Amino acid sequence: MRPRRILSVWLSRLAIDRWRLASGLAPGEGADAEPYALITETAHGPRIDAANAAGLAGGARSGMMLADARALCPQLKVAPSDPAGTHDFLEKLAVWALRWGPWSAMDAPDGLLLDVTAVAHLFGGEARLLVDAGARFEARGLSARFAIAPTAGAAWALSHYGLPSTILPAHGDIAAALAGLPVAALRLDADVLAVLRRLGLKRIGDLTDRFEEHRGRDALHRRFRNRKSPGANPLVRLDQLLGKVPEPLLPVIPTEMPLVQRRLMEPIRHRDLLDRVLADLAADMARELEGKGQGARRLELGLWRIDGEVVVRRLELAAATREAAHIVRLFSAKIDDVDAGFGIETVRLRASWAEPLALAQADIEAAAEEHGTSLAACIDRLTVRLGPRAVTKPVLHASHIPERAQRWQPPLAPEPASQGELAFHTRPLKLLDRAEKIAVLYATPDGHPQRFRWRGEVHEVVRVEGPERIAPEWWREKGSARLRDYYRIEDHAGRRYWIYRLGLIGDGRGGMPDWFLQGLCS
């Protein structure tokens, strides 16, 4: 079995580099020559997230308040930080970095981890692999440091605190090679680092030399025994660093969204020509989705005009589909207001959200007889015509109280979390809008009724299933609310009902219990 090799990439100034690239600034221009910092608004005022080299030289540091930084560096210029955009950029970099290994993982907030086991010979060795990686990151305008080691922890420590482009041999002594690095190379929380420094443990060698033996390890374990997180327990991080404890990594798996387009020989301006191109793209998209076994939930239609302007129309569907005619029909209402200008030269259709959709063989005889519209297609048409908030659908809601167990929301909104459906919680097919009170003519103590009157008719109970006890929701009801005991019953005519008793005898929350009928069973 080949020894594992992990490549750690530390993008030492990821936020600044990304902001510089988005602003169109080249290295040596305003991004580096002048002190710049990225800030985030907090409850106590703006706080610095990252600073460039000139800003760091002026005294600005990550986590410092902007007022304190400007006291040290009055000429400091700032721009708003975008952590979500930086995270998305890092995710795209992880996919791009798959050129150096079979999988890559994000090491948030500013790093990547790649598995380069048995890959380095394709680049002429690990040293040349690092040279290639450094050149490609530099060509993209990114500052990066690299290291290769047998474990992710060791590679991270060397890329952040070791010499540039360090390579630790596969069978080398990790503890000896990393002994001179600071304890911050163990990826520990700030409060844990402060404790270790107060104890005089400033280097990794101080831990490996003193706490390898059983007695010393127990002493450190007692101090951090309540710390379960790896970042809060130096012994766990040390074992991960030395390869004694496995460290699971979550690889980034790229997903390719189906995309079809037409580059037109002559620009088009008329609606009938655009409809024809749209029909061709919808047919191509249907074939792409069918090949992947998927259906589109969100589609984006892009129209590139000669003058450089791009018109985008988006469509969200109630259910996954790859029916070309349905897609064309919905987009036809979306492009009524499109101004072609001097002409449209490129049309692109992309499925930005797709879900698995199994292949199905159509019934040839039944297909000729079916002329109706599916529920999902009807919802899509109503949503396009009336707006996304004009159509609502019932969704399950996490409540044991039957009348509160569903809510209404737009069909495209994500469904809320709900309690699992269990056989014991089977509900009748039809619930009354309001539970109706029934007159119980005879009931056993704390049991089901033998006979009851509902809507002027007396019913003899012959079969009973239950009870299912449902307690009141104490967080939204008064303390005097009474519990319910539900029964599924069948009368002498074979009709089935869902009834409940509100309260118990002697529960101290009212008088005698009342009986209600809430649903009709099949």
Short mmCIF file of C-alpha atoms in Angstrom, two decimals:
data_model
loop_
_atom_site.label_atom_id
_atom_site.label_comp_id
_atom_site.label_asym_id
_atom_site.label_seq_id
_atom_site.Cartn_x
_atom_site.Cartn_y
_atom_site.Cartn_z
CA MET A 1 0.00 0.00 0.00
CA ARG A 2 1.38 3.38 -1.02
CA PRO A 3 1.97 5.91 1.78
CA ARG A 4 -0.49 8.75 1.76
CA ARG A 5 0.63 12.14 0.46
CA ILE A 6 -1.33 15.32 1.18
CA LEU A 7 -0.71 18.66 -0.49
CA SER A 8 -1.69 21.70 1.59
CA VAL A 9 -2.28 25.01 -0.21
CA TRP A 10 -2.48 28.14 1.92
CA LEU A 11 -3.83 31.17 0.08
CA SER A 12 -2.21 33.61 2.46
CA ARG A 13 -4.21 36.63 1.30
CA LEU A 14 -7.24 35.08 -0.34
CA ALA A 15 -9.78 37.78 0.58
CA ILE A 16 -7.51 40.61 -0.61
CA ASP A 17 -6.54 38.80 -3.82
CA ARG A 18 -10.15 38.03 -4.65
CA TRP A 19 -11.17 41.64 -4.00
CA ARG A 20 -8.28 42.87 -6.15
CA LEU A 21 -9.28 40.59 -9.02
CA ALA A 22 -12.93 41.64 -8.75
CA SER A 23 -11.87 45.31 -8.78
CA GLY A 24 -9.69 44.84 -11.86
CA LEU A 25 -6.50 45.90 -10.06
CA ALA A 26 -3.21 44.32 -11.07
CA PRO A 27 -0.41 43.55 -8.58
CA GLY A 28 1.60 46.68 -7.81
CA GLU A 29 -1.36 49.00 -8.39
CA GLY A 30 -3.74 50.31 -5.74
CA ALA A 31 -4.19 46.83 -4.30
CA ASP A 32 -0.57 46.63 -3.04
CA ALA A 33 1.02 50.06 -3.27
CA GLU A 34 -1.50 51.66 -0.91
CA PRO A 35 -2.70 50.31 2.45
CA TYR A 36 -6.05 48.56 1.92
CA ALA A 37 -8.26 46.54 4.25
CA LEU A 38 -11.55 44.67 4.01
CA ILE A 39 -14.03 45.36 6.81
CA THR A 40 -17.21 43.86 8.23
CA GLU A 41 -19.85 45.85 10.07
CA THR A 42 -20.38 44.60 13.64
CA ALA A 43 -22.44 45.74 16.59
CA HIS A 44 -19.43 47.69 17.92
CA GLY A 45 -18.42 49.20 14.59
CA PRO A 46 -16.40 48.16 11.53
CA ARG A 47 -13.88 45.38 12.11
CA ILE A 48 -10.99 44.43 9.80
CA ASP A 49 -11.20 41.02 8.12
CA ALA A 50 -8.06 41.18 5.98
CA ALA A 51 -5.37 43.66 4.95
CA ASN A 52 -2.83 43.82 2.14
CA ALA A 53 0.94 44.01 2.64
CA ALA A 54 0.95 47.80 2.87
CA GLY A 55 -1.90 47.70 5.38
CA LEU A 56 -0.11 45.12 7.51
CA ALA A 57 3.03 47.24 7.43
CA GLY A 58 0.96 50.20 8.62
CA GLY A 59 -0.31 48.27 11.65
CA ALA A 60 -3.70 46.93 10.46
CA ARG A 61 -4.42 43.39 11.62
CA SER A 62 -7.26 40.94 11.12
CA GLY A 63 -9.84 41.30 13.91
CA MET A 64 -8.79 44.87 14.78
CA MET A 65 -11.39 47.61 14.99
CA LEU A 66 -11.18 50.04 12.08
CA ALA A 67 -10.88 53.02 14.43
CA ASP A 68 -7.80 51.47 16.08
CA ALA A 69 -6.25 50.62 12.70
CA ARG A 70 -6.74 54.16 11.39
CA ALA A 71 -5.12 55.54 14.52
CA LEU A 72 -1.99 53.63 13.47
CA CYS A 73 -2.42 54.12 9.72
CA PRO A 74 -4.56 57.21 8.88
CA GLN A 75 -4.25 56.67 5.11
CA LEU A 76 -5.78 53.18 5.33
CA LYS A 77 -8.46 52.66 2.66
CA VAL A 78 -11.25 50.15 3.18
CA ALA A 79 -13.77 48.16 1.18
CA PRO A 80 -16.61 45.89 2.37
CA SER A 81 -15.71 42.26 2.89
CA ASP A 82 -17.65 39.43 1.26
CA PRO A 83 -17.13 36.18 3.23
CA ALA A 84 -19.82 34.31 1.28
CA GLY A 85 -18.26 35.31 -2.05
CA THR A 86 -14.79 34.34 -0.81
CA HIS A 87 -16.09 30.93 0.30
CA ASP A 88 -17.70 30.40 -3.10
CA PHE A 89 -14.44 31.44 -4.79
CA LEU A 90 -12.52 28.94 -2.63
CA GLU A 91 -14.96 26.19 -3.60
CA LYS A 92 -14.37 26.92 -7.29
CA LEU A 93 -10.62 26.83 -6.66
CA ALA A 94 -11.00 23.39 -5.05
CA VAL A 95 -12.64 22.11 -8.22
CA TRP A 96 -9.97 23.77 -10.38
CA ALA A 97 -7.21 22.21 -8.24
CA LEU A 98 -8.34 18.68 -9.16
CA ARG A 99 -5.69 18.85 -11.90
CA TRP A 100 -3.14 17.81 -9.25
CA GLY A 101 -4.98 14.92 -7.60
CA PRO A 102 -8.07 12.69 -7.58
CA TRP A 103 -9.84 14.74 -4.91
CA SER A 104 -9.55 18.05 -3.11
CA ALA A 105 -11.11 19.43 0.05
CA MET A 106 -11.71 22.97 1.27
CA ASP A 107 -9.67 24.07 4.28
CA ALA A 108 -11.75 27.11 5.15
CA PRO A 109 -11.33 29.98 5.31
CA ASP A 110 -8.25 30.26 3.07
CA GLY A 111 -6.79 26.87 2.23
CA LEU A 112 -7.08 23.67 0.20
CA LEU A 113 -6.06 20.08 0.91
CA LEU A 114 -5.37 17.73 -2.01
CA ASP A 115 -4.61 14.03 -2.13
CA VAL A 116 -1.54 13.62 -4.39
CA THR A 117 -0.82 10.00 -3.49
CA ALA A 118 0.74 8.18 -6.49
CA VAL A 119 0.23 11.28 -8.66
CA ALA A 120 3.55 13.14 -8.41
CA HIS A 121 5.30 11.00 -11.07
CA LEU A 122 2.92 12.45 -13.67
CA PHE A 123 4.54 15.85 -13.06
CA GLY A 124 8.12 14.59 -12.78
CA GLY A 125 8.16 14.31 -8.98
CA GLU A 126 6.74 16.17 -6.01
CA ALA A 127 9.15 19.09 -6.35
CA ARG A 128 8.10 19.76 -9.94
CA LEU A 129 4.46 19.35 -8.94
CA LEU A 130 4.88 22.19 -6.44
CA VAL A 131 6.61 24.32 -9.09
CA ASP A 132 3.71 23.75 -11.48
CA ALA A 133 1.15 24.55 -8.79
CA GLY A 134 2.98 27.72 -7.77
CA ALA A 135 3.19 28.93 -11.38
CA ARG A 136 -0.51 28.32 -12.02
CA PHE A 137 -1.65 30.06 -8.84
CA GLU A 138 0.63 32.99 -9.58
CA ALA A 139 -0.78 33.22 -13.11
CA ARG A 140 -4.24 33.58 -11.56
CA GLY A 141 -3.00 36.43 -9.37
CA LEU A 142 -3.13 34.45 -6.12
CA SER A 143 -0.48 34.31 -3.38
CA ALA A 144 -0.08 30.75 -2.14
CA ARG A 145 2.26 28.61 -0.02
CA PHE A 146 2.57 24.84 -0.47
CA ALA A 147 3.70 21.79 1.48
CA ILE A 148 3.45 18.02 1.02
CA ALA A 149 3.41 15.63 3.99
CA PRO A 150 1.99 12.20 4.96
CA THR A 151 -0.88 13.72 6.99
CA ALA A 152 -3.20 16.66 6.49
CA GLY A 153 -2.17 18.16 9.84
CA ALA A 154 1.53 18.02 9.03
CA ALA A 155 1.00 19.47 5.55
CA TRP A 156 -1.09 22.31 7.01
CA ALA A 157 1.55 23.09 9.65
CA LEU A 158 4.37 23.22 7.10
CA SER A 159 2.45 25.35 4.59
CA HIS A 160 1.55 27.91 7.26
CA TYR A 161 4.67 27.93 9.46
CA GLY A 162 7.37 26.05 7.61
CA LEU A 163 9.70 26.99 4.78
CA PRO A 164 8.11 27.62 1.37
CA SER A 165 7.39 24.49 -0.72
CA THR A 166 8.47 22.05 2.01
CA ILE A 167 8.28 18.32 1.21
CA LEU A 168 8.24 15.90 4.14
CA PRO A 169 9.32 12.37 3.07
CA ALA A 170 6.75 9.62 3.26
CA HIS A 171 8.61 7.64 5.92
CA GLY A 172 10.20 10.60 7.67
CA ASP A 173 9.98 11.42 11.37
CA ILE A 174 7.06 13.86 11.53
CA ALA A 175 7.60 14.73 15.19
CA ALA A 176 11.27 15.61 14.65
CA ALA A 177 10.60 17.55 11.43
CA LEU A 178 7.91 19.70 13.03
CA ALA A 179 9.40 20.06 16.50
CA GLY A 180 10.56 23.63 15.91
CA LEU A 181 7.17 24.93 14.70
CA PRO A 182 4.95 26.93 17.10
CA VAL A 183 1.99 25.25 18.78
CA ALA A 184 -0.28 27.41 16.59
CA ALA A 185 0.61 24.96 13.79
CA LEU A 186 -1.65 22.42 15.52
CA ARG A 187 -4.77 24.35 14.35
CA LEU A 188 -5.96 25.05 17.90
CA ASP A 189 -8.44 27.64 19.13
CA ALA A 190 -7.11 30.95 20.42
CA ASP A 191 -8.03 30.28 24.05
CA VAL A 192 -6.28 26.88 23.99
CA LEU A 193 -3.15 28.48 22.52
CA ALA A 194 -3.18 31.04 25.33
CA VAL A 195 -3.36 28.26 27.93
CA LEU A 196 -0.48 26.35 26.33
CA ARG A 197 1.70 29.46 26.21
CA ARG A 198 1.03 30.14 29.90
CA LEU A 199 2.13 26.57 30.61
CA GLY A 200 5.38 27.21 28.76
CA LEU A 201 4.47 24.99 25.80
CA LYS A 202 5.36 27.18 22.83
CA ARG A 203 6.64 24.70 20.27
CA ILE A 204 5.33 21.38 18.98
CA GLY A 205 8.54 19.83 20.27
CA ASP A 206 7.54 20.82 23.80
CA LEU A 207 4.46 18.59 23.45
CA THR A 208 6.11 15.66 21.71
CA ASP A 209 9.11 15.58 24.07
CA ARG A 210 7.18 15.92 27.34
CA PHE A 211 3.89 14.20 26.64
CA GLU A 212 4.80 11.10 24.69
CA GLU A 213 5.04 9.04 27.86
CA HIS A 214 1.90 7.87 29.63
CA ARG A 215 2.24 10.03 32.75
CA GLY A 216 2.80 13.29 30.94
CA ARG A 217 -0.03 12.58 28.51
CA ASP A 218 -2.44 11.97 31.38
CA ALA A 219 -1.51 15.33 32.91
CA LEU A 220 -2.39 17.16 29.72
CA HIS A 221 -5.49 15.03 29.23
CA ARG A 222 -6.86 15.99 32.65
CA ARG A 223 -6.59 19.68 31.82
CA PHE A 224 -8.43 19.33 28.47
CA ARG A 225 -10.64 16.29 29.21
CA ASN A 226 -13.86 18.27 28.69
CA ARG A 227 -12.76 19.56 25.28
CA LYS A 228 -14.34 17.32 22.66
CA SER A 229 -13.69 19.44 19.57
CA PRO A 230 -10.34 18.71 17.84
CA GLY A 231 -9.56 22.44 17.72
CA ALA A 232 -9.95 22.65 21.50
CA ASN A 233 -7.91 19.55 22.43
CA PRO A 234 -4.16 19.64 21.75
CA LEU A 235 -3.77 15.87 22.21
CA VAL A 236 -6.28 15.11 19.45
CA ARG A 237 -4.58 17.57 17.10
CA LEU A 238 -1.17 16.14 17.96
CA ASP A 239 -2.34 12.60 17.20
CA GLN A 240 -3.83 13.77 13.90
CA LEU A 241 -0.57 15.52 13.06
CA LEU A 242 1.46 12.34 13.71
CA GLY A 243 -1.02 10.09 11.89
CA LYS A 244 -2.10 8.16 14.99
CA VAL A 245 -5.73 9.28 14.65
CA PRO A 246 -7.49 9.49 11.27
CA GLU A 247 -8.72 12.90 10.18
CA PRO A 248 -11.77 12.68 7.88
CA LEU A 249 -11.83 15.20 5.04
CA LEU A 250 -14.86 16.16 2.96
CA PRO A 251 -13.92 16.29 -0.74
CA VAL A 252 -15.46 18.80 -3.11
CA ILE A 253 -17.39 16.98 -5.82
CA PRO A 254 -17.89 19.05 -8.98
CA THR A 255 -21.31 19.00 -10.60
CA GLU A 256 -21.79 20.03 -14.20
CA MET A 257 -25.07 21.72 -14.96
CA PRO A 258 -26.61 20.90 -18.37
CA LEU A 259 -26.07 23.77 -20.82
CA VAL A 260 -27.02 24.18 -24.49
CA GLN A 261 -26.56 27.20 -26.74
CA ARG A 262 -26.85 28.48 -30.30
CA ARG A 263 -24.40 30.87 -31.94
CA LEU A 264 -26.41 32.32 -34.80
CA MET A 265 -24.90 33.01 -38.21
CA GLU A 266 -27.09 36.12 -38.54
CA PRO A 267 -28.52 38.17 -35.66
CA ILE A 268 -32.28 37.77 -35.21
CA ARG A 269 -34.78 40.44 -34.23
CA HIS A 270 -38.21 38.87 -34.82
CA ARG A 271 -40.17 36.91 -32.25
CA ASP A 272 -41.02 33.93 -34.49
CA LEU A 273 -37.31 33.28 -35.12
CA LEU A 274 -36.55 33.52 -31.42
CA ASP A 275 -39.35 31.03 -30.68
CA ARG A 276 -37.83 28.61 -33.19
CA VAL A 277 -34.39 28.87 -31.57
CA LEU A 278 -35.96 28.43 -28.14
CA ALA A 279 -37.74 25.27 -29.31
CA ASP A 280 -34.44 23.85 -30.61
CA LEU A 281 -32.68 24.63 -27.33
CA ALA A 282 -35.49 23.07 -25.30
CA ALA A 283 -35.22 19.88 -27.36
CA ASP A 284 -31.43 19.82 -26.84
CA MET A 285 -31.87 20.40 -23.13
CA ALA A 286 -34.39 17.56 -22.90
CA ARG A 287 -31.86 15.19 -24.49
CA GLU A 288 -29.10 16.37 -22.14
CA LEU A 289 -31.29 15.84 -19.10
CA GLU A 290 -32.50 12.47 -20.31
CA GLY A 291 -28.92 11.31 -20.77
CA LYS A 292 -28.15 12.23 -17.16
CA GLY A 293 -31.41 10.82 -15.79
CA GLN A 294 -32.39 14.24 -14.47
CA GLY A 295 -35.14 16.81 -14.72
CA ALA A 296 -34.84 20.59 -14.53
CA ARG A 297 -36.24 22.57 -11.61
CA ARG A 298 -34.65 25.93 -12.48
CA LEU A 299 -33.79 27.13 -15.98
CA GLU A 300 -31.96 30.26 -17.14
CA LEU A 301 -32.32 31.65 -20.66
CA GLY A 302 -29.59 34.08 -21.72
CA LEU A 303 -29.86 36.30 -24.81
CA TRP A 304 -26.67 38.04 -26.02
CA ARG A 305 -27.31 41.14 -28.12
CA ILE A 306 -24.93 42.67 -30.66
CA ASP A 307 -24.41 45.75 -28.48
CA GLY A 308 -23.03 43.56 -25.67
CA GLU A 309 -26.09 43.63 -23.41
CA VAL A 310 -27.24 40.31 -21.95
CA VAL A 311 -30.90 39.64 -21.20
CA VAL A 312 -31.55 36.83 -18.70
CA ARG A 313 -34.90 35.21 -17.95
CA ARG A 314 -35.24 32.65 -15.16
CA LEU A 315 -37.86 30.00 -14.68
CA GLU A 316 -38.56 27.82 -11.63
CA LEU A 317 -40.71 24.71 -11.94
CA ALA A 318 -42.95 23.05 -9.37
CA ALA A 319 -41.60 19.60 -10.28
CA ALA A 320 -38.62 18.27 -12.20
CA THR A 321 -39.31 18.03 -15.92
CA ARG A 322 -37.58 17.51 -19.24
CA GLU A 323 -40.59 18.04 -21.47
CA ALA A 324 -39.46 20.40 -24.23
CA ALA A 325 -42.95 21.64 -25.14
CA HIS A 326 -43.69 22.55 -21.52
CA ILE A 327 -40.42 24.50 -21.23
CA VAL A 328 -41.12 26.42 -24.45
CA ARG A 329 -44.65 27.24 -23.35
CA LEU A 330 -43.50 28.72 -20.05
CA PHE A 331 -40.61 30.72 -21.51
CA SER A 332 -42.88 32.16 -24.18
CA ALA A 333 -44.57 34.27 -21.52
CA LYS A 334 -41.21 35.33 -20.10
CA ILE A 335 -39.75 36.78 -23.29
CA ASP A 336 -42.69 38.92 -24.37
CA ASP A 337 -40.94 42.08 -23.15
CA VAL A 338 -37.48 41.26 -24.58
CA ASP A 339 -36.03 44.07 -26.68
CA ALA A 340 -33.82 42.53 -29.38
CA GLY A 341 -32.19 45.88 -30.19
CA PHE A 342 -29.99 45.50 -33.27
CA GLY A 343 -30.28 41.74 -33.03
CA ILE A 344 -29.57 38.70 -30.85
CA GLU A 345 -26.52 36.67 -31.85
CA THR A 346 -26.27 34.03 -29.09
CA VAL A 347 -28.96 32.20 -27.11
CA ARG A 348 -28.05 29.96 -24.16
CA LEU A 349 -30.24 27.73 -21.98
CA ARG A 350 -28.83 26.40 -18.68
CA ALA A 351 -30.35 24.19 -16.00
CA SER A 352 -28.97 25.69 -12.80
CA TRP A 353 -30.96 23.27 -10.64
CA ALA A 354 -31.64 19.68 -11.67
CA GLU A 355 -33.00 16.70 -9.77
CA PRO A 356 -33.01 12.96 -10.50
CA LEU A 357 -35.92 11.99 -12.74
CA ALA A 358 -36.32 8.34 -13.63
CA LEU A 359 -36.89 7.27 -17.20
CA ALA A 360 -40.42 6.09 -17.95
CA GLN A 361 -41.81 4.25 -20.97
CA ALA A 362 -44.95 5.90 -22.29
CA ASP A 363 -48.12 3.92 -22.97
CA ILE A 364 -48.74 4.36 -26.71
CA GLU A 365 -52.46 3.59 -26.52
CA ALA A 366 -53.12 5.77 -23.47
CA ALA A 367 -51.04 8.65 -24.85
CA ALA A 368 -53.53 9.17 -27.64
CA GLU A 369 -56.38 9.47 -25.15
CA GLU A 370 -54.73 11.77 -22.60
CA HIS A 371 -55.25 15.46 -23.29
CA GLY A 372 -55.22 16.77 -19.73
CA THR A 373 -52.59 18.77 -17.89
CA SER A 374 -50.56 17.44 -14.95
CA LEU A 375 -50.78 19.20 -11.60
CA ALA A 376 -47.14 20.35 -11.76
CA ALA A 377 -47.63 21.80 -15.26
CA CYS A 378 -50.79 23.58 -14.10
CA ILE A 379 -48.92 25.10 -11.13
CA ASP A 380 -46.11 26.25 -13.43
CA ARG A 381 -48.56 27.99 -15.78
CA LEU A 382 -50.45 29.69 -12.96
CA THR A 383 -47.18 30.81 -11.35
CA VAL A 384 -45.90 32.33 -14.60
CA ARG A 385 -49.19 34.15 -15.27
CA LEU A 386 -50.20 35.24 -11.76
CA GLY A 387 -46.84 35.52 -10.00
CA PRO A 388 -44.93 33.24 -7.61
CA ARG A 389 -46.98 34.26 -4.55
CA ALA A 390 -50.44 33.84 -6.08
CA VAL A 391 -50.31 30.03 -5.90
CA THR A 392 -49.86 28.18 -2.62
CA LYS A 393 -49.76 24.54 -1.60
CA PRO A 394 -50.24 22.73 1.73
CA VAL A 395 -47.08 21.46 3.41
CA LEU A 396 -46.55 19.46 6.57
CA HIS A 397 -45.79 21.39 9.73
CA ALA A 398 -44.10 19.98 12.82
CA SER A 399 -47.08 19.82 15.18
CA HIS A 400 -48.91 16.91 16.78
CA ILE A 401 -52.12 18.95 16.92
CA PRO A 402 -54.01 17.85 13.76
CA GLU A 403 -55.45 21.25 12.83
CA ARG A 404 -51.96 22.78 13.05
CA ALA A 405 -50.08 20.01 11.22
CA GLN A 406 -50.11 21.80 7.86
CA ARG A 407 -49.53 25.28 6.46
CA TRP A 408 -49.81 27.02 3.12
CA GLN A 409 -46.80 28.38 1.24
CA PRO A 410 -45.70 29.14 -2.35
CA PRO A 411 -44.93 25.95 -4.34
CA LEU A 412 -41.32 26.97 -5.03
CA ALA A 413 -40.46 27.80 -1.40
CA PRO A 414 -38.40 25.15 0.45
CA GLU A 415 -40.50 22.90 2.63
CA PRO A 416 -39.99 23.34 6.40
CA ALA A 417 -38.75 20.55 8.61
CA SER A 418 -41.57 18.25 9.72
CA GLN A 419 -41.99 15.31 12.03
CA GLY A 420 -41.61 11.86 10.50
CA GLU A 421 -44.69 10.00 9.35
CA LEU A 422 -45.26 6.96 11.57
CA ALA A 423 -47.94 4.33 11.23
CA PHE A 424 -49.16 5.18 14.73
CA HIS A 425 -49.84 8.75 13.58
CA THR A 426 -52.02 7.73 10.63
CA ARG A 427 -54.58 10.45 10.01
CA PRO A 428 -57.99 10.13 8.31
CA LEU A 429 -58.31 11.16 4.69
CA LYS A 430 -60.78 13.92 5.51
CA LEU A 431 -60.58 16.35 8.43
CA LEU A 432 -63.44 18.67 9.29
CA ASP A 433 -62.70 22.38 9.11
CA ARG A 434 -63.58 22.51 12.79
CA ALA A 435 -63.98 19.63 15.19
CA GLU A 436 -67.70 19.22 15.95
CA LYS A 437 -68.93 18.44 19.44
CA ILE A 438 -70.77 15.15 19.86
CA ALA A 439 -73.20 14.14 22.60
CA VAL A 440 -72.03 10.94 24.26
CA LEU A 441 -74.95 8.90 25.50
CA TYR A 442 -72.90 6.29 27.28
CA ALA A 443 -69.17 6.09 27.90
CA THR A 444 -67.01 3.85 30.04
CA PRO A 445 -64.91 5.71 32.64
CA ASP A 446 -61.75 6.97 30.96
CA GLY A 447 -62.67 4.94 27.86
CA HIS A 448 -64.38 5.30 24.51
CA PRO A 449 -68.11 6.01 24.04
CA GLN A 450 -70.50 3.09 23.49
CA ARG A 451 -73.06 5.31 21.76
CA PHE A 452 -73.02 8.97 20.60
CA ARG A 453 -75.18 11.46 18.71
CA TRP A 454 -73.75 13.53 15.82
CA ARG A 455 -75.80 15.79 13.58
CA GLY A 456 -79.04 14.40 14.94
CA GLU A 457 -78.19 10.73 14.35
CA VAL A 458 -77.36 8.15 17.00
CA HIS A 459 -74.39 5.86 16.25
CA GLU A 460 -73.65 2.54 17.95
CA VAL A 461 -69.90 1.92 18.32
CA VAL A 462 -68.89 -1.63 17.34
CA ARG A 463 -65.11 -1.36 16.84
CA VAL A 464 -62.51 0.89 18.47
CA GLU A 465 -58.78 1.52 17.98
CA GLY A 466 -56.83 3.73 20.36
CA PRO A 467 -56.30 5.81 22.30
CA GLU A 468 -53.59 8.07 20.81
CA ARG A 469 -52.80 10.68 23.42
CA ILE A 470 -51.72 14.15 22.24
CA ALA A 471 -50.50 16.63 24.83
CA PRO A 472 -51.11 20.38 24.40
CA GLU A 473 -48.35 22.59 23.03
CA TRP A 474 -47.22 24.17 26.29
CA TRP A 475 -45.08 26.82 24.55
CA ARG A 476 -48.09 28.43 22.86
CA GLU A 477 -51.12 27.48 25.00
CA LYS A 478 -52.20 28.38 28.52
CA GLY A 479 -51.41 26.11 31.41
CA SER A 480 -55.09 25.15 31.66
CA ALA A 481 -55.09 23.50 28.20
CA ARG A 482 -56.28 19.88 28.31
CA LEU A 483 -54.81 16.86 26.57
CA ARG A 484 -56.63 14.81 23.93
CA ASP A 485 -57.26 11.07 23.58
CA TYR A 486 -58.00 10.14 19.95
CA TYR A 487 -59.94 7.01 18.86
CA ARG A 488 -60.65 5.51 15.47
CA ILE A 489 -64.12 3.99 15.72
CA GLU A 490 -66.58 2.14 13.48
CA ASP A 491 -70.36 2.28 13.90
CA HIS A 492 -73.02 -0.36 13.21
CA ALA A 493 -73.33 0.79 9.55
CA GLY A 494 -69.59 0.30 8.85
CA ARG A 495 -68.79 4.02 8.82
CA ARG A 496 -65.52 5.05 10.45
CA TYR A 497 -64.84 8.22 12.40
CA TRP A 498 -61.98 9.91 14.22
CA ILE A 499 -63.06 11.28 17.59
CA TYR A 500 -61.29 12.53 20.67
CA ARG A 501 -61.96 13.21 24.31
CA LEU A 502 -60.78 16.61 25.52
CA GLY A 503 -59.45 16.24 29.06
CA LEU A 504 -59.55 13.62 31.76
CA ILE A 505 -61.77 13.20 34.78
CA GLY A 506 -60.13 14.89 37.75
CA ASP A 507 -57.29 16.50 35.81
CA GLY A 508 -57.94 19.80 37.59
CA ARG A 509 -58.27 21.72 34.34
CA GLY A 510 -62.03 21.95 33.99
CA GLY A 511 -65.18 19.94 34.51
CA MET A 512 -66.20 16.74 32.79
CA PRO A 513 -64.36 15.93 29.54
CA ASP A 514 -65.97 16.90 26.24
CA TRP A 515 -66.09 14.74 23.11
CA PHE A 516 -65.46 15.93 19.55
CA LEU A 517 -65.54 14.39 16.07
CA GLN A 518 -62.70 15.68 13.88
CA GLY A 519 -62.32 13.38 10.88
CA LEU A 520 -63.87 10.75 8.62
CA CYS A 521 -61.89 7.60 7.84
CA SER A 522 -62.14 5.63 4.62
#
